[in-house]
Amino acid sequence: MAPSSRPFWMVPPKRLAGAVTIALLVGMTPLLGGTSAAGAARPTPCSDDPTARISTVPSPESALGFPLGTGQERVVTNDEVRAYLKAVDSASDRVVTGVTATSVLGQPLPYAVVSNERHVRPSALRKIADDVRDLRDPRRTSARTAARTAKDGPAIVWVTANVHGGEKSGTDAALKTLYELAAGLSCEVARRNDNLVTVIVPTQNPDGRDATRRQNEFGFDLNRDWFARTQQETDGKLELLRRYPPQVFIDAHEMGGRQYFFPPNADPIHHEIAGEAVDWINRIGEANKAGFGYNGACDDTVTTECYFNYDTYDLFFMGYGDTVPTAGFGAAGMTYEKGSASAVADRVQQQFHTQWSTLGWAAANKREVLDGYFDIWTDALGEGRAGMLEPNEVVQPTNEVQFPVPALTIRSYFLLPDRQLADVRRLVERLRRMDVEVYEVQQPTRVPTARVFGGRSATNVTVPKGAYWIPMDQPQKHWIQAIMGEDPYVPFPYFYDVSSWSNPLLMGVSTIYTGDTVRPKAQLVRGVTGGRNGLAWPWGSYTYPLDSAAAAEFTFALLGRGVPLVRDLTTSRVAIPATRLSRTVDDLAKAAGVTLTPGGRPTGTSLALPDVGLFQGTGISTTSGSHGEARYVLGKRWGLDLKPVTTADINDNTEAFTERTVLLVPDGSSATGGLTATGQAHLRDWIAQGHTYVGLRNEGTRVARAAGLTSTTEKTKPADYLVIGSHLRVDVDTDNPVALGRPAEDFEFNNSDPILNPSTTGTNVLTYPTGDTFWANGYTVGADTLKGTAAVVDEPTGAGRSVLFAFNPLFRAYNENGLHLVANALLYPADAPGARRAPGIDAARAGAAAAPVTADLGGGWRPITIEVATTDLARTRAIVERFAADAQTSAKGTSAYVVIPNPQGLQADEHPFTNDLVRALRAAGVPLRSVVA
């Protein structure tokens, strides 16, 4: 896109409507009674009879054999979803259908686009989408053109459902919405179709729907995957979003109980979400209140089949199906949650009511919305030029901003090419696939003042040729800051997910940002860079640094194809014989962003494809968490043939265990994995033969400790300790093979993980600094407890070793520096110096094995922690005891902490009582200092 030639715009403050303002705005705006805003569009003849419909469009009753909503007795199957979309498409000239993606098990994810007959003609639909996309770039779209689009064209609204497979009612309601729009002849239907193009994605997770399981087939929560797009279901959906950018986006869910949530949201709301979008969200909430029916608002006497707002569901983490449409696409992105304990008919009917009311509000206000949509991108350009970040604000009437956005000016980010270049390029592609403009620097550029990720600053930094420049002076300024920012600057300490997802920190790539006005000589990036950059002699080699997750994936792809590789254990460079560089290998390198450099004769330590056993014994969930992440990362992406290993296999020393070269034990809930003393001896003997044990987080480290494989012990967490999915600096022992290719200082992601006292019998590969270099982002309390503790340990036993991760390096498959460390552990060289140790259990390891086991209060996630004033502890405890009998309490200073075990590792939005508990505390007037769920 062309560079901007517009002058600087004055940026209006956010318009976050309070409760009174919302009521006034809704009072002045008819929900559906006003004149259609379709402007030049020819009015569609309509009927005053709300039941009038086109008879040739099949109703749910005729196609499925039962009604949707009122009178419905069972939910719709995936086959019925697809069949009904096909039937309606065939019968209605208002509908076109397609497929966004296929699921892990190969099921299609169908969608339907519905509007009036004129809008859905291919040429008209393309023009509508083009016009809306043009609104997103005021540099190429004049204010006059934007005003004409807002007057004459429809807005785009998305209705999606079932991202969590077991939450099914939104799907059925979406089919009912489709039928009404496709068949209805009433004026209410005509107003919606004349003013809107509605994209309906009935199910985002068909595999999970079949299994009545929250996660997809790889155990991923697809409603945490939006910015990373690791799962194919997410990736295809986001490409369709780029094709049809929404102004309003519904993501229909279910929760526990018999109530219904729709926004206004709970705090926190991410500061880079535009005020216009928050305003629309809150006003749509008023429309939903008017159209909800049933028992209306929940209160002390009305507790079922009612709605509530301002609670539980925030708009902060950039992995949700509301935050990404809002921050990334400028939409009013909204989560709707219906209690799953209600009857099917009530669940579906209430979901339909909110979908229908939302479409009605969007139709009645589409011109204002499209005008405001253009303003969002215009303001983003002005803010980007000025280097201005949006301020923190809160929407809940009783809340106040506790943590403001600091007074920073950010005009540019630079991704430096000195290391982890393939992951740098992967991040560039992630940005580009969200329509961010990234430039490759063509000659060195001086930056007078810069901030270096990790809380440091520098002056007169020379940005080298080959660096990647991300100017904030572009329409996607909000999205850039939302995922690139060193810290998300949470305004209010309420969390039901993580408090950091900074992409440069996740990847561990070298990054700086600056408020200086710099214009380097740079070229717009139009594709992935990689592959061969010269010609080697036939007797020579092509080399690349194995210093990134992308390079690791490329390495496993080559090993899986039988390409011989050697690795220099000093430089971490891998050599490919020149005679084995085929077109396929070169294409793989290009796709991975790996540059192949001509070199001399290949020398180094041979790399072998590991034979990995994946433990699925006692304590391991095979449908969620790090077991599924291992199946996805190691199995699908790295192409390794993972073999299941059970508790019985190790206890009985079967070939399913003994023939493996690596055993990976994921996170889980057992401290022993069910291993008997005999099984533990088998494990020690197997490692001593030269094999590798890789243990992740709680179960992975505890099984090793119980078996006498480590001298690490767990440090007790203080009462006020809170590390809520944050990044911390770690010191790296770069001489250890597990850290090959990593920098001397790196960053790792910690989500209330166990705290490991350092090993006295092995190498502490990653440790948290003890001095003033200690640094954390996100929301942490008492993080100093981590100082001097170990994050990764390499424990030798005989000719083998145990590599123990205190954290989950596979977390959601987007912790790229962690993925690289796992790859290094799998490729651990057999002849590494200092890797041998007597196979017996020495005193230090025996002592660690005998130490009391720390209670696992959080499962694979974390416990529920509520902070209140000590003076409020008694009444807080009384309320908590109505929900849980096993809560633990403690106090430090003026704060008291109530910790509720979460042994199944459930997220707050799937937990059976977390939401009700928080609402009960607020209803009782207990001031909550922080809530972590």
mmCIF file with all atom_site columns, C-alpha atoms in Angstrom, residues 330-394:
data_model
loop_
_atom_site.group_PDB
_atom_site.id
_atom_site.type_symbol
_atom_site.label_atom_id
_atom_site.label_alt_id
_atom_site.label_comp_id
_atom_site.label_asym_id
_atom_site.label_entity_id
_atom_site.label_seq_id
_atom_site.pdbx_PDB_ins_code
_atom_site.Cartn_x
_atom_site.Cartn_y
_atom_site.Cartn_z
_atom_site.occupancy
_atom_site.B_iso_or_equiv
_atom_site.pdbx_formal_charge
_atom_site.auth_seq_id
_atom_site.auth_comp_id
_atom_site.auth_asym_id
_atom_site.auth_atom_id
_atom_site.pdbx_PDB_model_num
ATOM 1  C CA . GLY A 1 330 ? -11.857 -2.985  14.020 1.00 0.00 ? 330 GLY A CA 1
ATOM 2  C CA . ALA A 1 331 ? -15.075 -4.886  14.695 1.00 0.00 ? 331 ALA A CA 1
ATOM 3  C CA . ALA A 1 332 ? -17.393 -4.949  17.667 1.00 0.00 ? 332 ALA A CA 1
ATOM 4  C CA . GLY A 1 333 ? -16.169 -8.393  18.668 1.00 0.00 ? 333 GLY A CA 1
ATOM 5  C CA . MET A 1 334 ? -18.372 -10.062 21.273 1.00 0.00 ? 334 MET A CA 1
ATOM 6  C CA . THR A 1 335 ? -18.512 -13.273 23.246 1.00 0.00 ? 335 THR A CA 1
ATOM 7  C CA . TYR A 1 336 ? -22.012 -14.531 24.038 1.00 0.00 ? 336 TYR A CA 1
ATOM 8  C CA . GLU A 1 337 ? -22.270 -17.247 26.701 1.00 0.00 ? 337 GLU A CA 1
ATOM 9  C CA . LYS A 1 338 ? -25.344 -19.353 27.456 1.00 0.00 ? 338 LYS A CA 1
ATOM 10 C CA . GLY A 1 339 ? -25.568 -21.599 30.511 1.00 0.00 ? 339 GLY A CA 1
ATOM 11 C CA . SER A 1 340 ? -25.318 -25.229 29.444 1.00 0.00 ? 340 SER A CA 1
ATOM 12 C CA . ALA A 1 341 ? -27.584 -26.508 32.230 1.00 0.00 ? 341 ALA A CA 1
ATOM 13 C CA . SER A 1 342 ? -30.654 -25.090 30.495 1.00 0.00 ? 342 SER A CA 1
ATOM 14 C CA . ALA A 1 343 ? -32.784 -27.222 28.203 1.00 0.00 ? 343 ALA A CA 1
ATOM 15 C CA . VAL A 1 344 ? -31.697 -27.421 24.581 1.00 0.00 ? 344 VAL A CA 1
ATOM 16 C CA . ALA A 1 345 ? -34.707 -25.413 23.418 1.00 0.00 ? 345 ALA A CA 1
ATOM 17 C CA . ASP A 1 346 ? -33.940 -22.572 25.820 1.00 0.00 ? 346 ASP A CA 1
ATOM 18 C CA . ARG A 1 347 ? -30.241 -22.533 25.011 1.00 0.00 ? 347 ARG A CA 1
ATOM 19 C CA . VAL A 1 348 ? -30.838 -22.309 21.275 1.00 0.00 ? 348 VAL A CA 1
ATOM 20 C CA . GLN A 1 349 ? -33.719 -19.839 21.501 1.00 0.00 ? 349 GLN A CA 1
ATOM 21 C CA . GLN A 1 350 ? -31.749 -17.427 23.705 1.00 0.00 ? 350 GLN A CA 1
ATOM 22 C CA . GLN A 1 351 ? -28.742 -17.638 21.394 1.00 0.00 ? 351 GLN A CA 1
ATOM 23 C CA . PHE A 1 352 ? -31.061 -16.863 18.501 1.00 0.00 ? 352 PHE A CA 1
ATOM 24 C CA . HIS A 1 353 ? -32.572 -13.882 20.310 1.00 0.00 ? 353 HIS A CA 1
ATOM 25 C CA . THR A 1 354 ? -29.159 -12.272 20.830 1.00 0.00 ? 354 THR A CA 1
ATOM 26 C CA . GLN A 1 355 ? -28.022 -13.042 17.290 1.00 0.00 ? 355 GLN A CA 1
ATOM 27 C CA . TRP A 1 356 ? -31.210 -11.568 15.861 1.00 0.00 ? 356 TRP A CA 1
ATOM 28 C CA . SER A 1 357 ? -31.091 -8.487  18.089 1.00 0.00 ? 357 SER A CA 1
ATOM 29 C CA . THR A 1 358 ? -27.457 -7.883  17.193 1.00 0.00 ? 358 THR A CA 1
ATOM 30 C CA . LEU A 1 359 ? -28.222 -8.072  13.493 1.00 0.00 ? 359 LEU A CA 1
ATOM 31 C CA . GLY A 1 360 ? -31.123 -5.692  14.024 1.00 0.00 ? 360 GLY A CA 1
ATOM 32 C CA . TRP A 1 361 ? -28.932 -3.121  15.774 1.00 0.00 ? 361 TRP A CA 1
ATOM 33 C CA . ALA A 1 362 ? -26.239 -3.426  13.111 1.00 0.00 ? 362 ALA A CA 1
ATOM 34 C CA . ALA A 1 363 ? -28.801 -2.955  10.322 1.00 0.00 ? 363 ALA A CA 1
ATOM 35 C CA . ALA A 1 364 ? -30.345 0.094   11.978 1.00 0.00 ? 364 ALA A CA 1
ATOM 36 C CA . ASN A 1 365 ? -26.960 1.686   12.618 1.00 0.00 ? 365 ASN A CA 1
ATOM 37 C CA . LYS A 1 366 ? -24.944 0.447   9.682  1.00 0.00 ? 366 LYS A CA 1
ATOM 38 C CA . ARG A 1 367 ? -24.189 3.878   8.232  1.00 0.00 ? 367 ARG A CA 1
ATOM 39 C CA . GLU A 1 368 ? -22.900 5.174   11.562 1.00 0.00 ? 368 GLU A CA 1
ATOM 40 C CA . VAL A 1 369 ? -20.904 1.978   12.014 1.00 0.00 ? 369 VAL A CA 1
ATOM 41 C CA . LEU A 1 370 ? -19.263 2.202   8.604  1.00 0.00 ? 370 LEU A CA 1
ATOM 42 C CA . ASP A 1 371 ? -18.467 5.873   9.166  1.00 0.00 ? 371 ASP A CA 1
ATOM 43 C CA . GLY A 1 372 ? -16.946 4.980   12.522 1.00 0.00 ? 372 GLY A CA 1
ATOM 44 C CA . TYR A 1 373 ? -15.109 2.058   10.982 1.00 0.00 ? 373 TYR A CA 1
ATOM 45 C CA . PHE A 1 374 ? -13.287 4.438   8.668  1.00 0.00 ? 374 PHE A CA 1
ATOM 46 C CA . ASP A 1 375 ? -12.536 6.665   11.660 1.00 0.00 ? 375 ASP A CA 1
ATOM 47 C CA . ILE A 1 376 ? -10.877 3.778   13.511 1.00 0.00 ? 376 ILE A CA 1
ATOM 48 C CA . TRP A 1 377 ? -8.245  3.367   10.812 1.00 0.00 ? 377 TRP A CA 1
ATOM 49 C CA . THR A 1 378 ? -7.892  7.126   10.298 1.00 0.00 ? 378 THR A CA 1
ATOM 50 C CA . ASP A 1 379 ? -7.230  7.575   14.015 1.00 0.00 ? 379 ASP A CA 1
ATOM 51 C CA . ALA A 1 380 ? -4.801  4.641   14.006 1.00 0.00 ? 380 ALA A CA 1
ATOM 52 C CA . LEU A 1 381 ? -2.744  6.364   11.309 1.00 0.00 ? 381 LEU A CA 1
ATOM 53 C CA . GLY A 1 382 ? -2.665  9.596   13.276 1.00 0.00 ? 382 GLY A CA 1
ATOM 54 C CA . GLU A 1 383 ? -1.702  7.810   16.475 1.00 0.00 ? 383 GLU A CA 1
ATOM 55 C CA . GLY A 1 384 ? 0.979   5.840   14.680 1.00 0.00 ? 384 GLY A CA 1
ATOM 56 C CA . ARG A 1 385 ? 2.531   8.997   13.228 1.00 0.00 ? 385 ARG A CA 1
ATOM 57 C CA . ALA A 1 386 ? 2.574   10.583  16.651 1.00 0.00 ? 386 ALA A CA 1
ATOM 58 C CA . GLY A 1 387 ? 3.853   7.390   18.288 1.00 0.00 ? 387 GLY A CA 1
ATOM 59 C CA . MET A 1 388 ? 0.865   7.544   20.614 1.00 0.00 ? 388 MET A CA 1
ATOM 60 C CA . LEU A 1 389 ? -0.456  4.596   22.587 1.00 0.00 ? 389 LEU A CA 1
ATOM 61 C CA . GLU A 1 390 ? -4.087  4.476   23.638 1.00 0.00 ? 390 GLU A CA 1
ATOM 62 C CA . PRO A 1 391 ? -4.692  4.965   27.378 1.00 0.00 ? 391 PRO A CA 1
ATOM 63 C CA . ASN A 1 392 ? -6.031  2.367   29.770 1.00 0.00 ? 392 ASN A CA 1
ATOM 64 C CA . GLU A 1 393 ? -9.686  2.726   30.654 1.00 0.00 ? 393 GLU A CA 1
ATOM 65 C CA . VAL A 1 394 ? -12.260 0.606   32.447 1.00 0.00 ? 394 VAL A CA 1
#
